[in-house]
PDB file of C-alpha atoms in Angstrom:
ATOM      1  CA  MET A   1     138.746 107.311 109.641  1.00  0.00           C
ATOM      2  CA  ASP A   2     135.967 109.648 110.681  1.00  0.00           C
ATOM      3  CA  LYS A   3     134.069 108.243 113.669  1.00  0.00           C
ATOM      4  CA  ARG A   4     130.808 108.717 111.806  1.00  0.00           C
ATOM      5  CA  ASP A   5     132.061 106.488 108.996  1.00  0.00           C
ATOM      6  CA  VAL A   6     133.163 103.890 111.538  1.00  0.00           C
ATOM      7  CA  ALA A   7     129.683 103.863 113.073  1.00  0.00           C
ATOM      8  CA  MET A   8     127.963 103.636 109.684  1.00  0.00           C
ATOM      9  CA  GLN A   9     130.190 100.801 108.478  1.00  0.00           C
ATOM     10  CA  ALA A  10     129.650  98.931 111.733  1.00  0.00           C
ATOM     11  CA  SER A  11     125.893  99.108 111.167  1.00  0.00           C
ATOM     12  CA  MET A  12     126.264  97.790 107.596  1.00  0.00           C
ATOM     13  CA  PRO A  13     129.420  95.636 107.393  1.00  0.00           C
ATOM     14  CA  SER A  14     130.535  94.042 104.134  1.00  0.00           C
ATOM     15  CA  MET A  15     131.824  90.533 103.509  1.00  0.00           C
ATOM     16  CA  MET A  16     133.460  88.890 100.523  1.00  0.00           C
ATOM     17  CA  VAL A  17     131.649  85.746  99.392  1.00  0.00           C
ATOM     18  CA  PRO A  18     134.112  82.823  99.520  1.00  0.00           C
ATOM     19  CA  ARG A  19     134.914  81.172  96.208  1.00  0.00           C
ATOM     20  CA  TYR A  20     135.638  77.706  97.618  1.00  0.00           C
ATOM     21  CA  GLY A  21     134.082  77.599 101.065  1.00  0.00           C
ATOM     22  CA  LYS A  22     130.496  78.099 102.204  1.00  0.00           C
ATOM     23  CA  LEU A  23     129.133  81.489 103.187  1.00  0.00           C
ATOM     24  CA  GLN A  24     128.225  81.397 106.853  1.00  0.00           C
ATOM     25  CA  ALA A  25     124.958  83.011 107.897  1.00  0.00           C
ATOM     26  CA  ALA A  26     125.259  86.236 109.841  1.00  0.00           C
ATOM     27  CA  GLU A  27     125.723  85.576 113.552  1.00  0.00           C
ATOM     28  CA  THR A  28     123.788  88.667 114.585  1.00  0.00           C
ATOM     29  CA  PHE A  29     120.480  90.209 113.545  1.00  0.00           C
ATOM     30  CA  GLY A  30     120.806  93.139 111.169  1.00  0.00           C
ATOM     31  CA  GLU A  31     122.118  93.777 107.663  1.00  0.00           C
ATOM     32  CA  ARG A  32     125.368  93.311 105.786  1.00  0.00           C
ATOM     33  CA  LEU A  33     126.575  93.583 102.202  1.00  0.00           C
ATOM     34  CA  LEU A  34     127.909  90.523 100.395  1.00  0.00           C
ATOM     35  CA  ILE A  35     130.454  91.198  97.651  1.00  0.00           C
ATOM     36  CA  ALA A  36     130.273  88.389  95.085  1.00  0.00           C
ATOM     37  CA  SER A  37     131.652  87.756  91.614  1.00  0.00           C
ATOM     38  CA  ASN A  38     128.152  88.225  90.191  1.00  0.00           C
ATOM     39  CA  GLY A  39     127.224  91.408  92.038  1.00  0.00           C
ATOM     40  CA  VAL A  40     126.600  93.004  95.406  1.00  0.00           C
ATOM     41  CA  PHE A  41     123.947  91.435  97.627  1.00  0.00           C
ATOM     42  CA  LEU A  42     122.096  92.665 100.700  1.00  0.00           C
ATOM     43  CA  GLU A  43     121.667  90.152 103.505  1.00  0.00           C
ATOM     44  CA  VAL A  44     118.959  90.916 106.058  1.00  0.00           C
ATOM     45  CA  ASN A  45     118.772  88.680 109.116  1.00  0.00           C
ATOM     46  CA  ARG A  46     115.837  88.792 111.514  1.00  0.00           C
ATOM     47  CA  VAL A  47     114.542  86.503 114.240  1.00  0.00           C
ATOM     48  CA  TRP A  48     111.712  85.472 111.923  1.00  0.00           C
ATOM     49  CA  ALA A  49     113.398  85.363 108.498  1.00  0.00           C
ATOM     50  CA  ARG A  50     116.638  85.759 106.537  1.00  0.00           C
ATOM     51  CA  PHE A  51     116.745  87.343 103.090  1.00  0.00           C
ATOM     52  CA  ILE A  52     119.536  87.759 100.528  1.00  0.00           C
ATOM     53  CA  ARG A  53     118.840  89.951  97.502  1.00  0.00           C
ATOM     54  CA  ARG A  54     121.066  91.338  94.747  1.00  0.00           C
ATOM     55  CA  VAL A  55     121.267  95.129  94.834  1.00  0.00           C
ATOM     56  CA  SER A  56     123.963  95.683  92.178  1.00  0.00           C
ATOM     57  CA  SER A  57     124.969  93.812  89.028  1.00  0.00           C
ATOM     58  CA  SER A  58     128.426  92.395  88.402  1.00  0.00           C
ATOM     59  CA  ILE A  59     131.139  94.357  86.614  1.00  0.00           C
ATOM     60  CA  ALA A  60     133.421  93.327  83.763  1.00  0.00           C
ATOM     61  CA  THR A  61     136.493  93.159  86.000  1.00  0.00           C
ATOM     62  CA  PRO A  62     136.918  89.588  87.334  1.00  0.00           C
ATOM     63  CA  LEU A  63     136.675  89.436  91.122  1.00  0.00           C
ATOM     64  CA  PRO A  64     138.284  86.667  93.199  1.00  0.00           C
ATOM     65  CA  TYR A  65     135.045  85.878  95.017  1.00  0.00           C
ATOM     66  CA  GLY A  66     132.372  83.225  94.791  1.00  0.00           C
ATOM     67  CA  GLU A  67     128.917  83.567  93.293  1.00  0.00           C
ATOM     68  CA  GLN A  68     125.874  84.349  95.395  1.00  0.00           C
ATOM     69  CA  GLN A  69     122.176  83.731  94.816  1.00  0.00           C
ATOM     70  CA  SER A  70     119.099  85.489  96.148  1.00  0.00           C
ATOM     71  CA  THR A  71     117.512  83.363  98.867  1.00  0.00           C
ATOM     72  CA  THR A  72     114.660  83.451 101.383  1.00  0.00           C
ATOM     73  CA  GLU A  73     114.627  81.536 104.663  1.00  0.00           C
ATOM     74  CA  TRP A  74     111.465  81.684 106.763  1.00  0.00           C
ATOM     75  CA  LYS A  75     112.026  80.846 110.422  1.00  0.00           C
ATOM     76  CA  ILE A  76     108.364  80.969 111.479  1.00  0.00           C
ATOM     77  CA  GLU A  77     105.163  79.240 110.436  1.00  0.00           C
ATOM     78  CA  GLY A  78     102.794  80.703 107.864  1.00  0.00           C
ATOM     79  CA  ILE A  79     100.449  83.506 108.821  1.00  0.00           C
ATOM     80  CA  PRO A  80      97.175  82.155 110.301  1.00  0.00           C
ATOM     81  CA  LYS A  81      94.378  82.673 107.788  1.00  0.00           C
ATOM     82  CA  HIS A  82      91.930  83.727 110.459  1.00  0.00           C
ATOM     83  CA  LEU A  83      93.947  86.880 111.210  1.00  0.00           C
ATOM     84  CA  LEU A  84      93.808  88.010 107.577  1.00  0.00           C
ATOM     85  CA  ARG A  85      90.093  87.202 107.481  1.00  0.00           C
ATOM     86  CA  GLN A  86      89.622  89.108 110.729  1.00  0.00           C
ATOM     87  CA  PHE A  87      91.275  92.193 109.267  1.00  0.00           C
ATOM     88  CA  ASN A  88      89.207  91.883 106.087  1.00  0.00           C
ATOM     89  CA  ASP A  89      86.052  91.821 108.228  1.00  0.00           C
ATOM     90  CA  MET A  90      87.231  94.895 110.142  1.00  0.00           C
ATOM     91  CA  ALA A  91      87.812  96.706 106.849  1.00  0.00           C
ATOM     92  CA  ARG A  92      84.374  95.702 105.522  1.00  0.00           C
ATOM     93  CA  ALA A  93      82.692  96.987 108.687  1.00  0.00           C
ATOM     94  CA  GLN A  94      84.343 100.389 108.093  1.00  0.00           C
ATOM     95  CA  SER A  95      84.269 100.455 104.304  1.00  0.00           C
ATOM     96  CA  HIS A  96      83.706 104.236 104.266  1.00  0.00           C
ATOM     97  CA  ARG A  97      87.261 104.880 105.493  1.00  0.00           C
ATOM     98  CA  GLU A  98      90.736 103.372 105.507  1.00  0.00           C
ATOM     99  CA  ILE A  99      91.862 101.425 108.559  1.00  0.00           C
ATOM    100  CA  GLY A 100      95.108  99.759 109.608  1.00  0.00           C
ATOM    101  CA  GLY A 101      96.292  96.796 111.623  1.00  0.00           C
ATOM    102  CA  CYS A 102      99.481  94.883 112.391  1.00  0.00           C
ATOM    103  CA  ILE A 103      99.942  91.133 112.479  1.00  0.00           C
ATOM    104  CA  ILE A 104     102.587  90.674 115.142  1.00  0.00           C
ATOM    105  CA  TRP A 105     104.505  87.539 116.010  1.00  0.00           C
ATOM    106  CA  ASN A 106     105.732  87.104 119.573  1.00  0.00           C
ATOM    107  CA  GLU A 107     108.571  84.693 120.281  1.00  0.00           C
ATOM    108  CA  LYS A 108     106.638  83.109 123.176  1.00  0.00           C
ATOM    109  CA  THR A 109     102.933  83.597 122.449  1.00  0.00           C
ATOM    110  CA  GLY A 110     102.781  83.469 118.641  1.00  0.00           C
ATOM    111  CA  TYR A 111     100.609  85.604 116.377  1.00  0.00           C
ATOM    112  CA  ARG A 112      98.058  88.299 117.104  1.00  0.00           C
ATOM    113  CA  LEU A 113      96.319  91.066 115.172  1.00  0.00           C
ATOM    114  CA  SER A 114      96.583  94.500 116.773  1.00  0.00           C
ATOM    115  CA  PRO A 115      94.763  97.621 115.526  1.00  0.00           C
ATOM    116  CA  VAL A 116      96.900 100.666 114.820  1.00  0.00           C
ATOM    117  CA  ILE A 117      96.509 104.034 116.541  1.00  0.00           C
ATOM    118  CA  THR A 118      94.601 106.059 113.943  1.00  0.00           C
ATOM    119  CA  LEU A 119      95.566 109.738 113.694  1.00  0.00           C
ATOM    120  CA  GLU A 120      93.663 110.644 110.513  1.00  0.00           C
ATOM    121  CA  SER A 121      91.405 108.574 108.294  1.00  0.00           C
ATOM    122  CA  SER A 122      89.160 109.108 105.279  1.00  0.00           C
ATOM    123  CA  GLY A 123      88.002 107.164 102.250  1.00  0.00           C
ATOM    124  CA  ALA A 124      91.347 107.756 100.538  1.00  0.00           C
ATOM    125  CA  HIS A 125      93.836 108.492 103.322  1.00  0.00           C
ATOM    126  CA  LEU A 126      95.208 106.962 106.501  1.00  0.00           C
ATOM    127  CA  ARG A 127      97.764 108.297 108.935  1.00  0.00           C
ATOM    128  CA  TYR A 128      98.542 106.194 111.957  1.00  0.00           C
ATOM    129  CA  GLN A 129     101.023 105.046 114.550  1.00  0.00           C
ATOM    130  CA  PRO A 130     101.862 101.365 115.060  1.00  0.00           C
ATOM    131  CA  PRO A 131     100.477  99.663 118.169  1.00  0.00           C
ATOM    132  CA  PRO A 132     102.646  99.345 121.282  1.00  0.00           C
ATOM    133  CA  MET A 133     105.120  96.477 121.042  1.00  0.00           C
ATOM    134  CA  GLU A 134     105.926  94.097 123.875  1.00  0.00           C
ATOM    135  CA  ALA A 135     109.130  92.192 124.611  1.00  0.00           C
ATOM    136  CA  GLY A 136     109.666  89.550 121.950  1.00  0.00           C
ATOM    137  CA  ASP A 137     107.270  91.201 119.473  1.00  0.00           C
ATOM    138  CA  HIS A 138     108.063  91.426 115.756  1.00  0.00           C
ATOM    139  CA  LEU A 139     105.953  93.116 113.087  1.00  0.00           C
ATOM    140  CA  ILE A 140     105.345  90.570 110.332  1.00  0.00           C
ATOM    141  CA  ILE A 141     102.495  92.048 108.265  1.00  0.00           C
ATOM    142  CA  ASP A 142     101.546  95.712 108.077  1.00  0.00           C
ATOM    143  CA  CYS A 143      97.889  95.777 106.978  1.00  0.00           C
ATOM    144  CA  HIS A 144      95.715  98.609 105.721  1.00  0.00           C
ATOM    145  CA  SER A 145      92.531  98.967 103.734  1.00  0.00           C
ATOM    146  CA  HIS A 146      91.658 101.080 100.700  1.00  0.00           C
ATOM    147  CA  ALA A 147      88.031 101.542 101.685  1.00  0.00           C
ATOM    148  CA  ARG A 148      85.937 101.374  98.488  1.00  0.00           C
ATOM    149  CA  PHE A 149      88.921 101.536  96.130  1.00  0.00           C
ATOM    150  CA  GLY A 150      90.800  98.527  94.764  1.00  0.00           C
ATOM    151  CA  ALA A 151      93.784  96.989  96.524  1.00  0.00           C
ATOM    152  CA  CYS A 152      97.156  98.235  95.278  1.00  0.00           C
ATOM    153  CA  PHE A 153     100.347  99.845  96.540  1.00  0.00           C
ATOM    154  CA  SER A 154     100.606 103.592  96.029  1.00  0.00           C
ATOM    155  CA  LYS A 155     103.642 105.864  95.869  1.00  0.00           C
ATOM    156  CA  THR A 156     102.832 106.827  99.449  1.00  0.00           C
ATOM    157  CA  ASP A 157     102.992 103.148 100.400  1.00  0.00           C
ATOM    158  CA  ASP A 158     106.346 102.841  98.603  1.00  0.00           C
ATOM    159  CA  ALA A 159     107.748 105.744 100.618  1.00  0.00           C
ATOM    160  CA  ASP A 160     106.349 104.391 103.893  1.00  0.00           C
ATOM    161  CA  ASP A 161     107.773 100.903 103.263  1.00  0.00           C
ATOM    162  CA  ALA A 162     111.164 101.956 101.874  1.00  0.00           C
ATOM    163  CA  TRP A 163     113.191 101.173 105.012  1.00  0.00           C
ATOM    164  CA  SER A 164     111.071  98.320 106.343  1.00  0.00           C
ATOM    165  CA  VAL A 165     111.562  94.570 106.518  1.00  0.00           C
ATOM    166  CA  LYS A 166     108.056  93.111 106.607  1.00  0.00           C
ATOM    167  CA  LEU A 167     105.117  91.923 104.564  1.00  0.00           C
ATOM    168  CA  ALA A 168     102.625  94.581 103.507  1.00  0.00           C
ATOM    169  CA  TYR A 169      98.968  93.703 102.941  1.00  0.00           C
ATOM    170  CA  VAL A 170      96.193  95.792 101.389  1.00  0.00           C
ATOM    171  CA  VAL A 171      92.507  94.930 101.167  1.00  0.00           C
ATOM    172  CA  GLY A 172      90.263  96.977  98.880  1.00  0.00           C
ATOM    173  CA  ASN A 173      86.706  97.129  97.539  1.00  0.00           C
ATOM    174  CA  CYS A 174      85.618  96.798 101.144  1.00  0.00           C
ATOM    175  CA  ASP A 175      82.012  97.719 100.345  1.00  0.00           C
ATOM    176  CA  ARG A 176      81.660  94.592  98.191  1.00  0.00           C
ATOM    177  CA  GLN A 177      81.125  90.984  99.107  1.00  0.00           C
ATOM    178  CA  GLU A 178      84.279  89.993  97.211  1.00  0.00           C
ATOM    179  CA  GLN A 179      87.171  92.175  98.318  1.00  0.00           C
ATOM    180  CA  SER A 180      90.412  92.670  96.404  1.00  0.00           C
ATOM    181  CA  VAL A 181      93.740  92.041  98.113  1.00  0.00           C
ATOM    182  CA  ALA A 182      97.433  92.677  97.437  1.00  0.00           C
ATOM    183  CA  MET A 183     100.497  91.516  99.348  1.00  0.00           C
ATOM    184  CA  ARG A 184     104.194  92.185  98.932  1.00  0.00           C
ATOM    185  CA  LEU A 185     107.461  91.515 100.688  1.00  0.00           C
ATOM    186  CA  CYS A 186     109.401  94.641 101.682  1.00  0.00           C
ATOM    187  CA  ILE A 187     113.167  94.312 102.150  1.00  0.00           C
ATOM    188  CA  LYS A 188     114.811  97.706 102.629  1.00  0.00           C
ATOM    189  CA  GLY A 189     113.318  99.262  99.492  1.00  0.00           C
ATOM    190  CA  ILE A 190     113.064  96.020  97.506  1.00  0.00           C
ATOM    191  CA  PHE A 191     109.405  95.181  96.841  1.00  0.00           C
ATOM    192  CA  GLU A 192     108.302  91.725  95.706  1.00  0.00           C
ATOM    193  CA  THR A 193     104.736  90.651  95.066  1.00  0.00           C
ATOM    194  CA  THR A 194     104.146  87.512  97.080  1.00  0.00           C
ATOM    195  CA  GLN A 195     101.612  85.038  98.367  1.00  0.00           C
ATOM    196  CA  LEU A 196     102.580  83.823 101.795  1.00  0.00           C
ATOM    197  CA  GLU A 197     101.951  80.207 102.685  1.00  0.00           C
ATOM    198  CA  GLU A 198      99.221  80.309 105.286  1.00  0.00           C
ATOM    199  CA  LYS A 199      97.847  77.992 107.933  1.00  0.00           C
ATOM    200  CA  SER A 200      94.270  77.818 109.175  1.00  0.00           C
TER     201      SER A 200
END
């Protein structure tokens, strides 16, 4: 086999879902494909969460494998509300332009909100670099504002989030007292509207 294929398959191994036994969770952090009788599933395992989602439907040919379901396992506590409120306040203070921020979870110190490194910004555009990450850091929520426009996810957002595993958060109507917000879960190109359980 070509060495490039070996490397690619090692980065995305596949596993047959057992028909009679229990599927064991991945022992390492990364991704793998699960081949089941009811389709092909993507398993994504991170320090902070584990996701299984179906990426292909089943075929007519019977397969000697077990069934699999889409599941979500959170390994961390809910996002502190005060960090989302803090970002909303930052966006309101700069309602004339888009801004960005990252809610990061550190394995030892917990959550923090870090501003991004802004490269370009206007009332309808934002280009930025993520903040520096420290040992044990994990990006949980990628936040940005839509200035005076409503909160939504654009085609540009879809392209930016296509390879990510994170939550994405948008706050809009930042010039108003009541802002609009949108949040979704991003799993390697799978986007799911969500409301994360929060703590104060």
